[in-house]
Amino acid sequence: QVQLVESGGGLVQAGGSLRLSCAAAGIIFSSSPMGWYRQAPGKQRELVATIGSGGSTSYLDSVKGRFTISRDNAKNTVYLQMNSLKPDDTAVYYCNVPMGRVVRYNNWGQGTQVTVSS
C-alpha cells in the first residue's frame, strides 16, 4: 500500500521557520519525483515545490527564495524547509507525486497544518 505521511507543521509567527517532512512507503522513492502541495480554506490546492529524482527543483513563484525542497532517498523522505513565513502561507500542506499538472495518487493523506500569525 502507498503511504505518504506528512509531519512538521505548526503555529509560527510571521518571519519564522518550519521544516515539513513527508515519509513515503510503497513507492520506488529514489526514482520518483516528489512534490509539496498546499490548500488554504476556500482556495484550490496548489503546487508549492517539486524535486526530481536527480535533484532538480522548481517552486511556486510566491515561495521562491523562502522555501527549499530536498530529499533523503535513504530515508524515503522529502522535506520542505520554509523560512520567512507569511500569513498567506497558512494552509494544509500535502505531499504527492507530481505528474505534470496532476498527481499520481488520488488518495491524499491527512496533510500537516501550517498556521502563520501576523
PDB file of C-alpha atoms in Angstrom, residues 21-80:
ATOM      1  CA  SER A  21       8.644  16.072   6.327  1.00  0.00           C
ATOM      2  CA  CYS A  22       6.909  13.536   4.125  1.00  0.00           C
ATOM      3  CA  ALA A  23       7.689   9.890   4.717  1.00  0.00           C
ATOM      4  CA  ALA A  24       6.868   7.677   1.762  1.00  0.00           C
ATOM      5  CA  ALA A  25       6.259   3.951   1.619  1.00  0.00           C
ATOM      6  CA  GLY A  26       5.045   1.623  -1.082  1.00  0.00           C
ATOM      7  CA  ILE A  27       6.659   3.508  -3.952  1.00  0.00           C
ATOM      8  CA  ILE A  28      10.048   3.377  -5.602  1.00  0.00           C
ATOM      9  CA  PHE A  29      11.033   6.568  -3.893  1.00  0.00           C
ATOM     10  CA  SER A  30      14.506   7.054  -5.331  1.00  0.00           C
ATOM     11  CA  SER A  31      13.136   7.044  -8.880  1.00  0.00           C
ATOM     12  CA  SER A  32      10.143   9.222  -8.177  1.00  0.00           C
ATOM     13  CA  PRO A  33       9.720  12.971  -8.385  1.00  0.00           C
ATOM     14  CA  MET A  34       8.084  14.408  -5.293  1.00  0.00           C
ATOM     15  CA  GLY A  35       6.035  17.481  -4.678  1.00  0.00           C
ATOM     16  CA  TRP A  36       4.622  19.577  -1.890  1.00  0.00           C
ATOM     17  CA  TYR A  37       1.124  20.981  -2.249  1.00  0.00           C
ATOM     18  CA  ARG A  38      -0.980  23.207  -0.059  1.00  0.00           C
ATOM     19  CA  GLN A  39      -4.594  24.163   0.306  1.00  0.00           C
ATOM     20  CA  ALA A  40      -5.880  27.157   2.200  1.00  0.00           C
ATOM     21  CA  PRO A  41      -9.522  27.477   3.266  1.00  0.00           C
ATOM     22  CA  GLY A  42     -11.721  28.425   0.344  1.00  0.00           C
ATOM     23  CA  LYS A  43      -8.904  28.096  -2.163  1.00  0.00           C
ATOM     24  CA  GLN A  44      -7.762  25.483  -4.639  1.00  0.00           C
ATOM     25  CA  ARG A  45      -4.934  23.161  -3.859  1.00  0.00           C
ATOM     26  CA  GLU A  46      -1.726  24.445  -5.414  1.00  0.00           C
ATOM     27  CA  LEU A  47       1.684  23.011  -6.149  1.00  0.00           C
ATOM     28  CA  VAL A  48       4.325  24.606  -3.957  1.00  0.00           C
ATOM     29  CA  ALA A  49       7.550  22.853  -4.893  1.00  0.00           C
ATOM     30  CA  THR A  50       8.861  19.808  -6.717  1.00  0.00           C
ATOM     31  CA  ILE A  51      12.065  17.824  -6.676  1.00  0.00           C
ATOM     32  CA  GLY A  52      13.041  15.352  -9.345  1.00  0.00           C
ATOM     33  CA  SER A  53      14.752  12.037  -8.848  1.00  0.00           C
ATOM     34  CA  GLY A  54      18.006  13.685  -9.886  1.00  0.00           C
ATOM     35  CA  GLY A  55      17.563  16.605  -7.524  1.00  0.00           C
ATOM     36  CA  SER A  56      16.192  19.263  -9.853  1.00  0.00           C
ATOM     37  CA  THR A  57      13.780  21.634  -8.139  1.00  0.00           C
ATOM     38  CA  SER A  58      11.004  24.019  -9.011  1.00  0.00           C
ATOM     39  CA  TYR A  59       8.954  26.410  -6.904  1.00  0.00           C
ATOM     40  CA  LEU A  60       5.784  28.392  -6.878  1.00  0.00           C
ATOM     41  CA  ASP A  61       6.729  31.997  -7.598  1.00  0.00           C
ATOM     42  CA  SER A  62       5.422  33.244  -4.277  1.00  0.00           C
ATOM     43  CA  VAL A  63       7.728  30.949  -2.280  1.00  0.00           C
ATOM     44  CA  LYS A  64      10.911  31.302  -4.315  1.00  0.00           C
ATOM     45  CA  GLY A  65      13.819  32.332  -2.155  1.00  0.00           C
ATOM     46  CA  ARG A  66      11.984  31.346   1.011  1.00  0.00           C
ATOM     47  CA  PHE A  67      11.266  27.624   0.666  1.00  0.00           C
ATOM     48  CA  THR A  68      13.664  24.798  -0.125  1.00  0.00           C
ATOM     49  CA  ILE A  69      12.634  21.290  -1.090  1.00  0.00           C
ATOM     50  CA  SER A  70      15.046  18.419  -0.542  1.00  0.00           C
ATOM     51  CA  ARG A  71      15.044  14.662  -0.285  1.00  0.00           C
ATOM     52  CA  ASP A  72      16.814  11.873   1.551  1.00  0.00           C
ATOM     53  CA  ASN A  73      16.489   8.725  -0.502  1.00  0.00           C
ATOM     54  CA  ALA A  74      17.963   6.578   2.263  1.00  0.00           C
ATOM     55  CA  LYS A  75      15.046   7.602   4.470  1.00  0.00           C
ATOM     56  CA  ASN A  76      12.390   7.716   1.743  1.00  0.00           C
ATOM     57  CA  THR A  77      11.623  11.214   2.908  1.00  0.00           C
ATOM     58  CA  VAL A  78      11.108  14.563   1.234  1.00  0.00           C
ATOM     59  CA  TYR A  79      11.404  17.818   3.153  1.00  0.00           C
ATOM     60  CA  LEU A  80      10.217  21.362   2.777  1.00  0.00           C
TER      61      LEU A  80
END
